[in-house]
mmCIF file of C-alpha atoms and ligand atoms in Angstrom:
data_model
loop_
_atom_site.group_PDB
_atom_site.id
_atom_site.type_symbol
_atom_site.label_atom_id
_atom_site.label_comp_id
_atom_site.label_asym_id
_atom_site.label_seq_id
_atom_site.Cartn_x
_atom_site.Cartn_y
_atom_site.Cartn_z
ATOM 1 C CA MET A 1310 -177.928 -42.795 -45.252
ATOM 2 C CA ASP A 1311 -175.980 -41.713 -47.734
ATOM 3 C CA LEU A 1312 -173.784 -39.189 -45.571
ATOM 4 C CA LEU A 1313 -173.006 -41.972 -43.279
ATOM 5 C CA ASP A 1314 -172.067 -44.329 -46.237
ATOM 6 C CA THR A 1315 -170.092 -41.395 -47.581
ATOM 7 C CA LEU A 1316 -168.097 -40.793 -43.955
ATOM 8 C CA THR A 1317 -167.538 -44.051 -43.465
ATOM 9 C CA ALA A 1318 -166.020 -45.138 -46.922
ATOM 10 C CA LYS A 1319 -163.787 -42.087 -46.858
ATOM 11 C CA GLY A 1320 -162.961 -43.264 -43.153
ATOM 12 C CA LEU A 1321 -162.278 -46.645 -44.382
ATOM 13 C CA ARG A 1322 -160.154 -45.248 -46.663
ATOM 14 C CA GLY A 1323 -158.188 -42.684 -44.414
ATOM 15 C CA GLU A 1324 -159.592 -39.533 -46.019
ATOM 16 C CA VAL A 1325 -160.831 -36.438 -44.803
ATOM 17 C CA PRO A 1326 -164.160 -35.434 -44.677
ATOM 18 C CA THR A 1327 -165.863 -31.953 -46.811
ATOM 19 C CA ARG A 1328 -166.349 -29.166 -43.807
ATOM 20 C CA GLU A 1329 -169.996 -29.548 -44.831
ATOM 21 C CA GLU A 1330 -170.467 -33.358 -43.772
ATOM 22 C CA ALA A 1331 -168.962 -32.625 -40.372
ATOM 23 C CA LEU A 1332 -171.338 -29.828 -39.937
ATOM 24 C CA ALA A 1333 -173.847 -32.518 -40.608
ATOM 25 C CA VAL A 1334 -172.956 -34.691 -38.147
ATOM 26 C CA LEU A 1335 -173.168 -32.290 -35.746
ATOM 27 C CA ALA A 1336 -176.804 -31.500 -37.277
ATOM 28 C CA THR A 1337 -178.387 -35.128 -36.873
ATOM 29 C CA THR A 1338 -180.819 -36.655 -34.661
ATOM 30 C CA ASP A 1339 -181.685 -38.326 -31.675
ATOM 31 C CA ASP A 1340 -182.925 -41.057 -33.851
ATOM 32 C CA GLU A 1341 -180.024 -41.319 -36.081
ATOM 33 C CA LEU A 1342 -177.369 -41.422 -33.734
ATOM 34 C CA LEU A 1343 -177.335 -45.003 -33.472
ATOM 35 C CA ASP A 1344 -176.569 -45.291 -37.166
ATOM 36 C CA VAL A 1345 -173.415 -42.031 -36.457
ATOM 37 C CA VAL A 1346 -171.597 -43.696 -33.253
ATOM 38 C CA ALA A 1347 -171.551 -47.041 -35.215
ATOM 39 C CA ALA A 1348 -170.718 -45.161 -38.376
ATOM 40 C CA ALA A 1349 -167.789 -43.352 -36.706
ATOM 41 C CA GLY A 1350 -167.307 -46.922 -34.797
ATOM 42 C CA LYS A 1351 -166.301 -48.485 -37.993
ATOM 43 C CA VAL A 1352 -163.683 -46.190 -38.842
ATOM 44 C CA ARG A 1353 -162.355 -46.672 -34.976
ATOM 45 C CA ARG A 1354 -162.076 -50.485 -35.411
ATOM 46 C CA ARG A 1355 -160.554 -50.557 -38.739
ATOM 47 C CA TRP A 1356 -157.516 -48.357 -37.810
ATOM 48 C CA PHE A 1357 -157.512 -49.179 -33.440
ATOM 49 C CA GLY A 1358 -158.832 -52.428 -33.315
ATOM 50 C CA ARG A 1359 -160.909 -52.791 -30.185
ATOM 51 C CA ARG A 1360 -158.054 -51.498 -27.768
ATOM 52 C CA VAL A 1361 -157.988 -48.448 -25.378
ATOM 53 C CA LYS A 1362 -155.213 -46.228 -24.753
ATOM 54 C CA LEU A 1363 -155.187 -45.635 -20.913
ATOM 55 C CA ASN A 1364 -153.254 -42.258 -20.098
ATOM 56 C CA TYR A 1365 -152.560 -41.147 -16.487
ATOM 57 C CA LEU A 1366 -152.248 -37.364 -15.972
ATOM 58 C CA VAL A 1367 -150.370 -36.188 -12.300
ATOM 59 C CA ASN A 1368 -150.954 -32.420 -11.739
ATOM 60 C CA LEU A 1369 -147.597 -31.561 -10.955
ATOM 61 C CA LYS A 1370 -148.722 -28.236 -9.643
ATOM 62 C CA SER A 1371 -151.781 -26.665 -9.233
ATOM 63 C CA GLY A 1372 -153.673 -24.310 -8.849
ATOM 64 C CA LEU A 1373 -152.318 -20.250 -9.198
ATOM 65 C CA CYS A 1374 -152.108 -19.847 -12.490
ATOM 66 C CA PRO A 1375 -151.344 -15.938 -14.108
ATOM 67 C CA GLU A 1376 -153.278 -16.548 -16.935
ATOM 68 C CA ASP A 1377 -157.045 -16.188 -17.850
ATOM 69 C CA CYS A 1378 -158.435 -19.098 -19.617
ATOM 70 C CA SER A 1379 -162.180 -19.163 -18.726
ATOM 71 C CA TYR A 1380 -162.802 -22.807 -18.903
ATOM 72 C CA CYS A 1381 -159.944 -23.664 -16.267
ATOM 73 C CA SER A 1382 -160.472 -23.806 -12.422
ATOM 74 C CA GLN A 1383 -156.667 -22.827 -12.435
ATOM 75 C CA ARG A 1384 -156.994 -19.759 -13.804
ATOM 76 C CA LEU A 1385 -156.187 -16.293 -12.267
ATOM 77 C CA GLY A 1386 -158.732 -15.118 -10.013
ATOM 78 C CA SER A 1387 -160.331 -18.104 -9.708
ATOM 79 C CA LYS A 1388 -162.632 -19.098 -6.578
ATOM 80 C CA ALA A 1389 -163.102 -23.002 -7.310
ATOM 81 C CA GLU A 1390 -161.928 -25.043 -4.733
ATOM 82 C CA ILE A 1391 -159.821 -27.339 -5.618
ATOM 83 C CA LEU A 1392 -156.011 -28.383 -4.155
ATOM 84 C CA LYS A 1393 -153.519 -25.296 -5.002
ATOM 85 C CA TYR A 1394 -149.699 -27.008 -4.498
ATOM 86 C CA THR A 1395 -146.777 -25.903 -5.867
ATOM 87 C CA TRP A 1396 -144.543 -28.260 -7.514
ATOM 88 C CA LEU A 1397 -144.588 -32.267 -6.342
ATOM 89 C CA LYS A 1398 -140.779 -33.490 -6.790
ATOM 90 C CA PRO A 1399 -139.762 -36.134 -8.248
ATOM 91 C CA ASP A 1400 -140.146 -39.029 -6.340
ATOM 92 C CA GLN A 1401 -143.590 -37.434 -5.457
ATOM 93 C CA ALA A 1402 -144.686 -37.008 -8.977
ATOM 94 C CA ALA A 1403 -142.659 -40.836 -9.882
ATOM 95 C CA ASP A 1404 -145.013 -42.380 -6.924
ATOM 96 C CA ALA A 1405 -148.213 -41.109 -8.689
ATOM 97 C CA ALA A 1406 -147.277 -41.904 -11.642
ATOM 98 C CA ARG A 1407 -146.211 -45.574 -10.624
ATOM 99 C CA ALA A 1408 -150.482 -46.205 -9.504
ATOM 100 C CA GLY A 1409 -151.219 -45.340 -12.930
ATOM 101 C CA VAL A 1410 -149.134 -47.187 -14.660
ATOM 102 C CA ALA A 1411 -150.046 -50.031 -12.413
ATOM 103 C CA GLY A 1412 -153.748 -49.411 -13.346
ATOM 104 C CA GLY A 1413 -153.087 -49.674 -17.099
ATOM 105 C CA ALA A 1414 -151.677 -46.439 -17.763
ATOM 106 C CA LYS A 1415 -149.558 -46.675 -21.033
ATOM 107 C CA ARG A 1416 -148.873 -43.273 -20.861
ATOM 108 C CA VAL A 1417 -148.519 -40.398 -17.752
ATOM 109 C CA CYS A 1418 -149.189 -36.905 -18.589
ATOM 110 C CA LEU A 1419 -147.181 -34.509 -16.536
ATOM 111 C CA VAL A 1420 -148.976 -31.086 -16.164
ATOM 112 C CA ALA A 1421 -148.533 -28.291 -14.496
ATOM 113 C CA SER A 1422 -150.337 -24.679 -14.164
ATOM 114 C CA GLY A 1423 -148.529 -21.489 -15.266
ATOM 115 C CA ARG A 1424 -147.870 -19.829 -19.059
ATOM 116 C CA GLY A 1425 -145.111 -21.665 -19.787
ATOM 117 C CA PRO A 1426 -141.893 -22.735 -18.010
ATOM 118 C CA THR A 1427 -139.010 -21.745 -16.690
ATOM 119 C CA ASP A 1428 -135.386 -22.883 -17.995
ATOM 120 C CA ARG A 1429 -135.131 -23.757 -13.801
ATOM 121 C CA ASP A 1430 -138.844 -25.982 -14.183
ATOM 122 C CA ILE A 1431 -137.716 -27.906 -17.232
ATOM 123 C CA ASP A 1432 -134.757 -29.108 -14.961
ATOM 124 C CA ARG A 1433 -137.548 -30.154 -12.354
ATOM 125 C CA VAL A 1434 -139.044 -31.728 -14.931
ATOM 126 C CA THR A 1435 -136.193 -33.736 -16.964
ATOM 127 C CA ASP A 1436 -135.768 -35.262 -13.111
ATOM 128 C CA THR A 1437 -139.357 -35.826 -12.630
ATOM 129 C CA MET A 1438 -138.679 -37.767 -15.729
ATOM 130 C CA ALA A 1439 -135.397 -39.647 -15.077
ATOM 131 C CA ALA A 1440 -137.782 -40.600 -11.690
ATOM 132 C CA ILE A 1441 -140.053 -41.869 -13.785
ATOM 133 C CA LYS A 1442 -138.533 -43.965 -16.577
ATOM 134 C CA ASP A 1443 -136.110 -45.601 -14.323
ATOM 135 C CA ALA A 1444 -139.065 -47.149 -12.220
ATOM 136 C CA ASP A 1445 -140.499 -48.338 -16.024
ATOM 137 C CA PRO A 1446 -138.220 -47.464 -18.714
ATOM 138 C CA GLU A 1447 -141.148 -48.286 -21.156
ATOM 139 C CA VAL A 1448 -143.781 -46.078 -20.042
ATOM 140 C CA GLU A 1449 -144.815 -43.176 -22.732
ATOM 141 C CA ILE A 1450 -144.267 -39.440 -21.109
ATOM 142 C CA CYS A 1451 -146.478 -36.505 -22.414
ATOM 143 C CA VAL A 1452 -145.283 -32.572 -20.938
ATOM 144 C CA CYS A 1453 -147.828 -30.185 -20.556
ATOM 145 C CA LEU A 1454 -146.316 -26.585 -19.036
ATOM 146 C CA GLY A 1455 -148.170 -23.561 -21.234
ATOM 147 C CA LEU A 1456 -146.240 -21.978 -23.839
ATOM 148 C CA LEU A 1457 -142.634 -22.828 -24.807
ATOM 149 C CA SER A 1458 -139.789 -20.932 -25.435
ATOM 150 C CA ASP A 1459 -136.992 -21.649 -27.493
ATOM 151 C CA ASN A 1460 -135.349 -24.505 -26.853
ATOM 152 C CA GLN A 1461 -137.277 -25.982 -23.947
ATOM 153 C CA ALA A 1462 -138.590 -28.734 -26.792
ATOM 154 C CA GLU A 1463 -135.920 -29.716 -27.484
ATOM 155 C CA ARG A 1464 -134.560 -29.709 -24.338
ATOM 156 C CA LEU A 1465 -137.444 -32.153 -23.313
ATOM 157 C CA LYS A 1466 -136.399 -34.211 -25.888
ATOM 158 C CA ALA A 1467 -133.075 -35.094 -25.050
ATOM 159 C CA ALA A 1468 -134.577 -35.725 -21.258
ATOM 160 C CA GLY A 1469 -136.895 -38.869 -22.699
ATOM 161 C CA ALA A 1470 -140.587 -36.737 -23.144
ATOM 162 C CA ASP A 1471 -142.419 -38.589 -25.955
ATOM 163 C CA ALA A 1472 -145.262 -36.111 -26.304
ATOM 164 C CA TYR A 1473 -146.148 -32.603 -26.016
ATOM 165 C CA ASN A 1474 -149.957 -31.677 -25.259
ATOM 166 C CA HIS A 1475 -150.872 -28.100 -25.890
ATOM 167 C CA ASN A 1476 -154.897 -27.359 -26.805
ATOM 168 C CA LEU A 1477 -156.277 -25.727 -29.285
ATOM 169 C CA ASN A 1478 -159.538 -25.334 -27.752
ATOM 170 C CA THR A 1479 -161.332 -23.424 -29.620
ATOM 171 C CA SER A 1480 -161.189 -21.613 -32.664
ATOM 172 C CA GLU A 1481 -159.399 -19.216 -34.232
ATOM 173 C CA ASN A 1482 -162.068 -16.957 -35.177
ATOM 174 C CA THR A 1483 -163.268 -16.921 -30.555
ATOM 175 C CA TYR A 1484 -160.294 -17.881 -29.264
ATOM 176 C CA GLY A 1485 -159.830 -13.993 -28.103
ATOM 177 C CA ALA A 1486 -163.437 -14.482 -26.071
ATOM 178 C CA ILE A 1487 -161.348 -17.347 -23.809
ATOM 179 C CA THR A 1488 -158.972 -15.935 -23.312
ATOM 180 C CA LYS A 1489 -157.104 -12.339 -22.848
ATOM 181 C CA THR A 1490 -153.820 -13.171 -21.725
ATOM 182 C CA HIS A 1491 -152.700 -15.217 -24.661
ATOM 183 C CA THR A 1492 -153.301 -15.367 -28.328
ATOM 184 C CA TYR A 1493 -154.351 -18.739 -30.429
ATOM 185 C CA ALA A 1494 -150.932 -17.206 -32.830
ATOM 186 C CA ASP A 1495 -149.423 -18.510 -28.876
ATOM 187 C CA ARG A 1496 -150.740 -21.577 -28.944
ATOM 188 C CA VAL A 1497 -149.995 -22.804 -32.680
ATOM 189 C CA ASP A 1498 -146.364 -21.617 -32.368
ATOM 190 C CA THR A 1499 -145.766 -23.771 -28.608
ATOM 191 C CA VAL A 1500 -147.278 -27.235 -30.656
ATOM 192 C CA GLN A 1501 -145.488 -26.330 -33.536
ATOM 193 C CA LYS A 1502 -142.143 -26.276 -31.456
ATOM 194 C CA ALA A 1503 -142.740 -28.862 -29.523
ATOM 195 C CA HIS A 1504 -143.169 -30.923 -32.539
ATOM 196 C CA GLY A 1505 -140.283 -29.758 -34.640
ATOM 197 C CA ALA A 1506 -138.086 -30.530 -31.325
ATOM 198 C CA GLY A 1507 -139.412 -34.353 -32.384
ATOM 199 C CA LEU A 1508 -142.540 -34.123 -30.538
ATOM 200 C CA SER A 1509 -145.457 -36.329 -30.631
ATOM 201 C CA ALA A 1510 -148.046 -33.420 -30.784
ATOM 202 C CA CYS A 1511 -151.379 -34.153 -29.008
ATOM 203 C CA SER A 1512 -153.980 -30.956 -28.871
ATOM 204 C CA GLY A 1513 -157.353 -31.090 -28.641
ATOM 205 C CA LEU A 1514 -159.881 -28.652 -27.975
ATOM 206 C CA ILE A 1515 -163.099 -27.702 -25.770
ATOM 207 C CA ALA A 1516 -166.585 -28.387 -25.772
ATOM 208 C CA GLY A 1517 -169.457 -27.440 -24.159
ATOM 209 C CA MET A 1518 -167.765 -23.330 -24.158
ATOM 210 C CA GLY A 1519 -171.097 -22.056 -26.094
ATOM 211 C CA GLU A 1520 -169.026 -22.565 -29.396
ATOM 212 C CA THR A 1521 -171.206 -23.143 -32.721
ATOM 213 C CA ASP A 1522 -170.717 -26.358 -34.949
ATOM 214 C CA GLU A 1523 -168.814 -24.094 -37.021
ATOM 215 C CA ASP A 1524 -166.127 -23.577 -34.066
ATOM 216 C CA LEU A 1525 -166.509 -26.775 -33.648
ATOM 217 C CA VAL A 1526 -165.622 -27.855 -37.113
ATOM 218 C CA ASP A 1527 -162.552 -25.627 -37.463
ATOM 219 C CA VAL A 1528 -160.448 -25.862 -34.663
ATOM 220 C CA VAL A 1529 -161.010 -30.159 -35.461
ATOM 221 C CA PHE A 1530 -160.191 -29.116 -38.843
ATOM 222 C CA ALA A 1531 -157.127 -26.841 -38.353
ATOM 223 C CA LEU A 1532 -155.462 -30.192 -35.722
ATOM 224 C CA ARG A 1533 -155.707 -32.327 -38.291
ATOM 225 C CA GLU A 1534 -153.954 -29.735 -40.568
ATOM 226 C CA LEU A 1535 -151.317 -29.278 -37.548
ATOM 227 C CA GLY A 1536 -150.679 -32.654 -37.306
ATOM 228 C CA SER A 1537 -151.877 -33.649 -33.886
ATOM 229 C CA ASP A 1538 -150.997 -36.973 -33.450
ATOM 230 C CA SER A 1539 -153.493 -37.482 -30.761
ATOM 231 C CA VAL A 1540 -156.921 -35.176 -30.052
ATOM 232 C CA PRO A 1541 -158.175 -35.108 -26.829
ATOM 233 C CA VAL A 1542 -161.729 -34.352 -26.614
ATOM 234 C CA ASN A 1543 -162.885 -32.105 -23.537
ATOM 235 C CA PHE A 1544 -166.608 -31.898 -22.416
ATOM 236 C CA LEU A 1545 -166.328 -28.576 -20.102
ATOM 237 C CA ILE A 1546 -166.596 -28.866 -15.862
ATOM 238 C CA PRO A 1547 -168.211 -26.044 -15.081
ATOM 239 C CA PHE A 1548 -166.414 -25.293 -11.919
ATOM 240 C CA GLU A 1549 -168.257 -23.185 -9.284
ATOM 241 C CA GLY A 1550 -166.032 -19.876 -9.087
ATOM 242 C CA THR A 1551 -164.995 -19.710 -12.959
ATOM 243 C CA PRO A 1552 -167.145 -17.710 -15.388
ATOM 244 C CA LEU A 1553 -168.152 -20.631 -17.190
ATOM 245 C CA ALA A 1554 -169.975 -22.351 -14.223
ATOM 246 C CA LYS A 1555 -173.092 -21.935 -15.153
ATOM 247 C CA GLU A 1556 -172.561 -23.117 -19.080
ATOM 248 C CA TRP A 1557 -174.610 -26.166 -18.753
ATOM 249 C CA ASN A 1558 -174.615 -26.886 -22.789
ATOM 250 C CA LEU A 1559 -174.395 -30.487 -23.465
ATOM 251 C CA THR A 1560 -175.926 -33.728 -23.638
ATOM 252 C CA PRO A 1561 -174.230 -37.172 -23.415
ATOM 253 C CA GLN A 1562 -175.851 -37.079 -27.419
ATOM 254 C CA ARG A 1563 -174.407 -34.218 -28.407
ATOM 255 C CA CYS A 1564 -171.189 -35.411 -26.532
ATOM 256 C CA LEU A 1565 -171.084 -38.267 -29.106
ATOM 257 C CA ARG A 1566 -172.425 -36.436 -32.142
ATOM 258 C CA ILE A 1567 -169.320 -34.492 -30.945
ATOM 259 C CA LEU A 1568 -166.684 -37.261 -30.993
ATOM 260 C CA ALA A 1569 -167.718 -38.931 -34.130
ATOM 261 C CA MET A 1570 -167.189 -35.659 -35.564
ATOM 262 C CA VAL A 1571 -163.748 -35.733 -34.475
ATOM 263 C CA ARG A 1572 -163.147 -38.897 -36.161
ATOM 264 C CA PHE A 1573 -164.352 -38.741 -39.430
ATOM 265 C CA VAL A 1574 -162.292 -35.470 -39.351
ATOM 266 C CA ASN A 1575 -159.275 -37.756 -38.130
ATOM 267 C CA PRO A 1576 -159.887 -41.061 -38.662
ATOM 268 C CA ASP A 1577 -156.479 -42.148 -38.227
ATOM 269 C CA THR A 1578 -155.289 -40.307 -35.149
ATOM 270 C CA GLU A 1579 -154.982 -40.642 -31.957
ATOM 271 C CA VAL A 1580 -158.842 -39.662 -30.368
ATOM 272 C CA ARG A 1581 -158.868 -39.434 -26.787
ATOM 273 C CA ILE A 1582 -162.468 -38.742 -24.323
ATOM 274 C CA ALA A 1583 -160.760 -36.559 -21.874
ATOM 275 C CA GLY A 1584 -162.039 -34.124 -19.162
ATOM 276 C CA GLY A 1585 -165.805 -33.729 -18.454
ATOM 277 C CA ARG A 1586 -166.418 -37.718 -19.768
ATOM 278 C CA GLU A 1587 -168.241 -38.852 -16.787
ATOM 279 C CA VAL A 1588 -169.896 -35.481 -15.839
ATOM 280 C CA HIS A 1589 -171.534 -35.328 -19.319
ATOM 281 C CA LEU A 1590 -171.085 -38.434 -20.990
ATOM 282 C CA ARG A 1591 -172.583 -40.105 -18.056
ATOM 283 C CA THR A 1592 -174.167 -43.652 -18.320
ATOM 284 C CA MET A 1593 -173.494 -43.502 -22.502
ATOM 285 C CA GLN A 1594 -169.882 -43.727 -21.765
ATOM 286 C CA PRO A 1595 -169.225 -47.034 -23.033
ATOM 287 C CA LEU A 1596 -170.795 -45.633 -26.411
ATOM 288 C CA GLY A 1597 -167.961 -43.163 -26.702
ATOM 289 C CA LEU A 1598 -165.642 -46.147 -26.690
ATOM 290 C CA HIS A 1599 -166.987 -47.110 -30.314
ATOM 291 C CA ILE A 1600 -165.669 -43.877 -31.742
ATOM 292 C CA ALA A 1601 -162.311 -42.834 -29.150
ATOM 293 C CA ASN A 1602 -159.600 -45.230 -28.775
ATOM 294 C CA SER A 1603 -157.740 -43.064 -25.063
ATOM 295 C CA ILE A 1604 -159.260 -42.180 -22.364
ATOM 296 C CA PHE A 1605 -157.708 -41.096 -19.028
ATOM 297 C CA LEU A 1606 -157.673 -43.443 -16.585
ATOM 298 C CA GLY A 1607 -158.856 -42.066 -12.964
ATOM 299 C CA ASP A 1608 -158.927 -38.288 -11.706
ATOM 300 C CA TYR A 1609 -158.481 -35.491 -14.302
ATOM 301 C CA LEU A 1610 -156.305 -32.633 -12.689
ATOM 302 C CA THR A 1611 -158.221 -30.321 -10.579
ATOM 303 C CA SER A 1612 -161.515 -32.683 -10.206
ATOM 304 C CA GLU A 1613 -162.372 -36.410 -9.834
ATOM 305 C CA GLY A 1614 -162.956 -39.232 -12.429
ATOM 306 C CA GLN A 1615 -165.253 -42.100 -11.509
ATOM 307 C CA ALA A 1616 -163.267 -45.343 -10.189
ATOM 308 C CA GLY A 1617 -160.165 -46.431 -12.293
ATOM 309 C CA GLN A 1618 -161.075 -50.166 -11.572
ATOM 310 C CA THR A 1619 -164.806 -48.762 -12.962
ATOM 311 C CA ASP A 1620 -162.809 -47.588 -15.773
ATOM 312 C CA LEU A 1621 -161.332 -51.125 -16.345
ATOM 313 C CA ASP A 1622 -164.795 -52.720 -15.878
ATOM 314 C CA MET A 1623 -166.572 -50.079 -18.721
ATOM 315 C CA ILE A 1624 -164.190 -51.042 -21.147
ATOM 316 C CA LYS A 1625 -164.021 -54.690 -20.674
ATOM 317 C CA ASP A 1626 -167.718 -54.829 -20.490
ATOM 318 C CA ALA A 1627 -168.358 -52.697 -23.374
ATOM 319 C CA GLY A 1628 -166.379 -55.591 -25.334
ATOM 320 C CA PHE A 1629 -162.511 -53.370 -25.893
ATOM 321 C CA GLU A 1630 -159.255 -54.388 -24.381
ATOM 322 C CA VAL A 1631 -156.618 -52.127 -22.293
ATOM 323 C CA GLU A 1632 -153.821 -51.009 -25.436
ATOM 324 C CA GLY A 1633 -150.514 -52.963 -24.122
ATOM 325 C CA ALA A 1634 -147.460 -50.596 -23.657
ATOM 326 C CA GLY A 1635 -145.031 -53.220 -26.007
ATOM 327 C CA GLU A 1636 -148.939 -52.063 -28.785
ATOM 328 C CA ALA A 1637 -148.394 -49.254 -31.340
ATOM 329 C CA THR A 1638 -151.207 -47.074 -30.292
ATOM 330 C CA LEU A 1639 -151.411 -44.852 -34.413
ATOM 331 C CA PRO A 1640 -151.676 -47.212 -37.553
ATOM 332 C CA ARG A 1641 -148.218 -47.708 -39.107
ATOM 333 C CA HIS A 1642 -148.727 -45.031 -41.595
ATOM 334 C CA ARG A 1643 -148.935 -42.302 -39.022
ATOM 335 C CA ALA A 1644 -146.518 -43.885 -37.139
ATOM 336 C CA ASP A 1645 -144.256 -43.297 -40.079
ATOM 337 C CA VAL A 1646 -145.263 -39.505 -40.573
ATOM 338 C CA ALA A 1647 -144.691 -39.382 -37.020
ATOM 339 C CA GLU A 1648 -140.987 -40.168 -37.413
ATOM 340 C CA ALA A 1649 -140.043 -38.523 -40.633
ATOM 341 C CA ALA A 1650 -140.990 -35.659 -38.764
ATOM 342 C CA GLN A 1651 -138.897 -36.570 -35.116
ATOM 343 C CA SER A 1652 -136.385 -37.259 -37.661
ATOM 344 C CA GLY A 1653 -136.533 -33.587 -39.685
ATOM 345 C CA GLY A 1654 -137.841 -34.916 -42.777
ATOM 346 C CA GLY A 1655 -141.367 -32.729 -42.283
ATOM 347 C CA CYS A 1656 -144.405 -32.682 -40.351
ATOM 348 C CA GLY A 1657 -147.712 -34.234 -40.043
ATOM 349 C CA THR A 1658 -149.169 -35.604 -43.888
ATOM 350 C CA ALA A 1659 -148.414 -34.260 -47.002
ATOM 351 C CA ALA A 1660 -151.696 -31.773 -46.625
ATOM 352 C CA SER A 1661 -149.820 -30.624 -42.666
ATOM 353 C CA ALA A 1662 -147.995 -28.333 -40.996
ATOM 354 C CA CYS A 1663 -146.251 -28.469 -38.186
ATOM 355 C CA GLY A 1664 -147.637 -29.131 -34.846
ATOM 356 C CA SER A 1665 -150.760 -28.921 -33.115
ATOM 357 C CA GLY A 1666 -152.353 -26.970 -30.193
ATOM 358 C CA GLY A 1667 -151.567 -26.736 -26.978
ATOM 359 C CA GLY A 1668 -152.149 -25.593 -22.995
ATOM 360 C CA CYS A 1669 -152.878 -27.473 -20.305
ATOM 361 C CA GLY A 1670 -155.153 -30.683 -19.720
ATOM 362 C CA PRO A 1671 -158.774 -30.956 -19.081
ATOM 363 C CA CYS A 1672 -158.581 -29.176 -16.063
ATOM 364 C CA GLY A 1673 -161.937 -27.600 -16.324
ATOM 365 C CA GLY A 1674 -162.095 -22.513 -16.866
ATOM 366 C CA HIS A 1675 -161.828 -15.747 -17.618
ATOM 367 C CA GLU A 1676 -163.798 -12.610 -16.701
ATOM 368 C CA HIS A 1677 -165.139 -12.549 -20.305
ATOM 369 C CA ALA A 1678 -168.300 -13.472 -21.321
ATOM 370 C CA PRO A 1679 -169.302 -17.139 -22.338
ATOM 371 C CA LEU A 1680 -168.641 -17.615 -25.872
ATOM 372 C CA GLY A 1681 -172.499 -18.459 -26.126
ATOM 373 C CA GLU A 1682 -173.704 -14.649 -25.561
ATOM 374 C CA ALA A 1683 -171.578 -13.570 -28.091
ATOM 375 C CA THR A 1684 -171.550 -16.025 -30.652
ATOM 376 C CA THR A 1685 -174.364 -18.735 -30.523
ATOM 377 C CA VAL A 1686 -177.082 -19.684 -28.516
ATOM 378 C CA ALA A 1687 -177.272 -23.007 -27.004
ATOM 379 C CA PRO A 1688 -177.276 -25.879 -29.487
ATOM 380 C CA GLU A 1689 -181.114 -27.552 -30.011
ATOM 381 C CA GLY A 1690 -181.299 -29.844 -27.194
ATOM 382 C CA ALA A 1691 -178.901 -27.923 -24.417
ATOM 383 C CA ASN A 1692 -179.114 -29.099 -21.209
ATOM 384 C CA ASP A 1693 -181.036 -26.720 -19.091
ATOM 385 C CA GLU A 1694 -180.225 -28.097 -15.729
ATOM 386 C CA LEU A 1695 -177.400 -27.864 -14.535
ATOM 387 C CA ARG A 1696 -175.817 -30.431 -12.674
ATOM 388 C CA ASP A 1697 -172.738 -28.936 -10.484
ATOM 389 C CA ASP A 1698 -173.658 -32.302 -8.301
ATOM 390 C CA LEU A 1699 -171.422 -33.941 -11.312
ATOM 391 C CA VAL A 1700 -167.980 -31.965 -10.096
ATOM 392 C CA LYS A 1701 -166.545 -33.180 -7.128
ATOM 393 C CA VAL A 1702 -163.228 -31.927 -6.445
ATOM 394 C CA ARG A 1703 -159.793 -33.499 -6.353
ATOM 395 C CA ARG A 1704 -159.147 -34.018 -3.008
ATOM 396 C CA ARG A 1705 -156.982 -36.912 -3.521
ATOM 397 C CA GLY A 1706 -154.054 -38.321 -5.258
ATOM 398 C CA ALA A 1707 -151.229 -36.038 -6.484
ATOM 399 C CA GLY A 1708 -150.533 -33.168 -3.786
ATOM 400 C CA THR A 1709 -152.161 -34.677 -0.801
ATOM 401 C CA GLU A 1710 -152.275 -37.793 1.634
ATOM 402 C CA LEU A 1711 -154.786 -40.161 0.225
ATOM 403 C CA ALA A 1712 -153.751 -42.333 -2.392
ATOM 404 C CA PRO A 1713 -154.172 -41.571 -6.600
ATOM 405 C CA ASN A 1714 -157.054 -43.198 -7.858
ATOM 406 C CA ALA A 1715 -156.018 -45.349 -10.505
HETATM 407 S S1 SF4 B 174 -155.326 -23.570 -18.889
HETATM 408 FE FE1 SF4 B 174 -153.746 -23.491 -18.237
HETATM 409 S S2 SF4 B 174 -152.545 -21.354 -18.814
HETATM 410 FE FE2 SF4 B 174 -155.105 -21.380 -18.713
HETATM 411 S S3 SF4 B 174 -155.447 -20.935 -16.819
HETATM 412 FE FE3 SF4 B 174 -155.731 -23.598 -16.414
HETATM 413 S S4 SF4 B 174 -153.517 -23.719 -15.811
HETATM 414 FE FE4 SF4 B 174 -153.298 -21.264 -16.547
#
């Protein structure tokens, strides 16, 4: 297939495909799917070998958010019966983080619901990071606290944060249909603040909100241009009690095509299968490992994933290996770029602007119409079946008396 030969050759050289080529990946048929996965797999192995980076989520503050992101179970007015609690104490968060690291996680992701942190919140997170790094100085810490004000990114960097997550989530054109309380430009600004302060930018998307193929390609190219070092690909978890509860638009095959498109556009960037992995890829998860080089271990912010040991078994059975603490995630040339940005020498690739997008992590849900009603029809092959039996609200780990899943 000419398309896949072209994409493989470009990916092996670290070149970005055209927008038309990216759209063509999303338009491939199920008969072509294994060829698509194989082509993306060659690019993945070129830059990341058979390593899988494990990341561990600690939800520092859950629910009760004043923002109205439609996809999020923690949003204003959410009826989802999730855990709701205020800030964990540093030692509580460190205990949860330790469980993830013991399970094989290289990066701990500290996430709090809310529009953005106060300066007091930055103090809390500073104390939490100190408690985590006291126990394990090598652990990478990514912080996700929403929109940043001036100087907060610098404070987080000085306190030991390695990265900041804020997802763009969807295209600029359709952002207003999923969130009214902040804008796409706000998100870009926060990613730029984080990147400008020398934090590695983690920014990704959510697929399955009724968006068009063009929206997906737009946001993925935007992430590339912003110089995101890691791109979490979330698949919408349609939580009961959120406006997108009935948006079951994804099939495992569609998810694999989306992952492959993200990989081709970001050949040498960490691509992470994030929230919704178990819900939407289901038994096809191991094929996703041939495309992505990173996953979350165990549970998500407000929903439960499969057992941490099952994640580890899956990685081993599929012929991959967990990336060690001493191993660099990004290829050397990307690390050079990141270091140059952190030393104030600029950001991204030559073609890139600073930053990436943001927002909170994979919390899965606005009173506004789903994107699908306004902008598109469900993609061909969409899953008409409601699979809300697959959505399991988190009842263990941070904020509970029960042990974390790691
Ligand atoms: S994604 Fe973040 S900002 Fe948006 S509603 Fe959820 S917790 Fe609040």
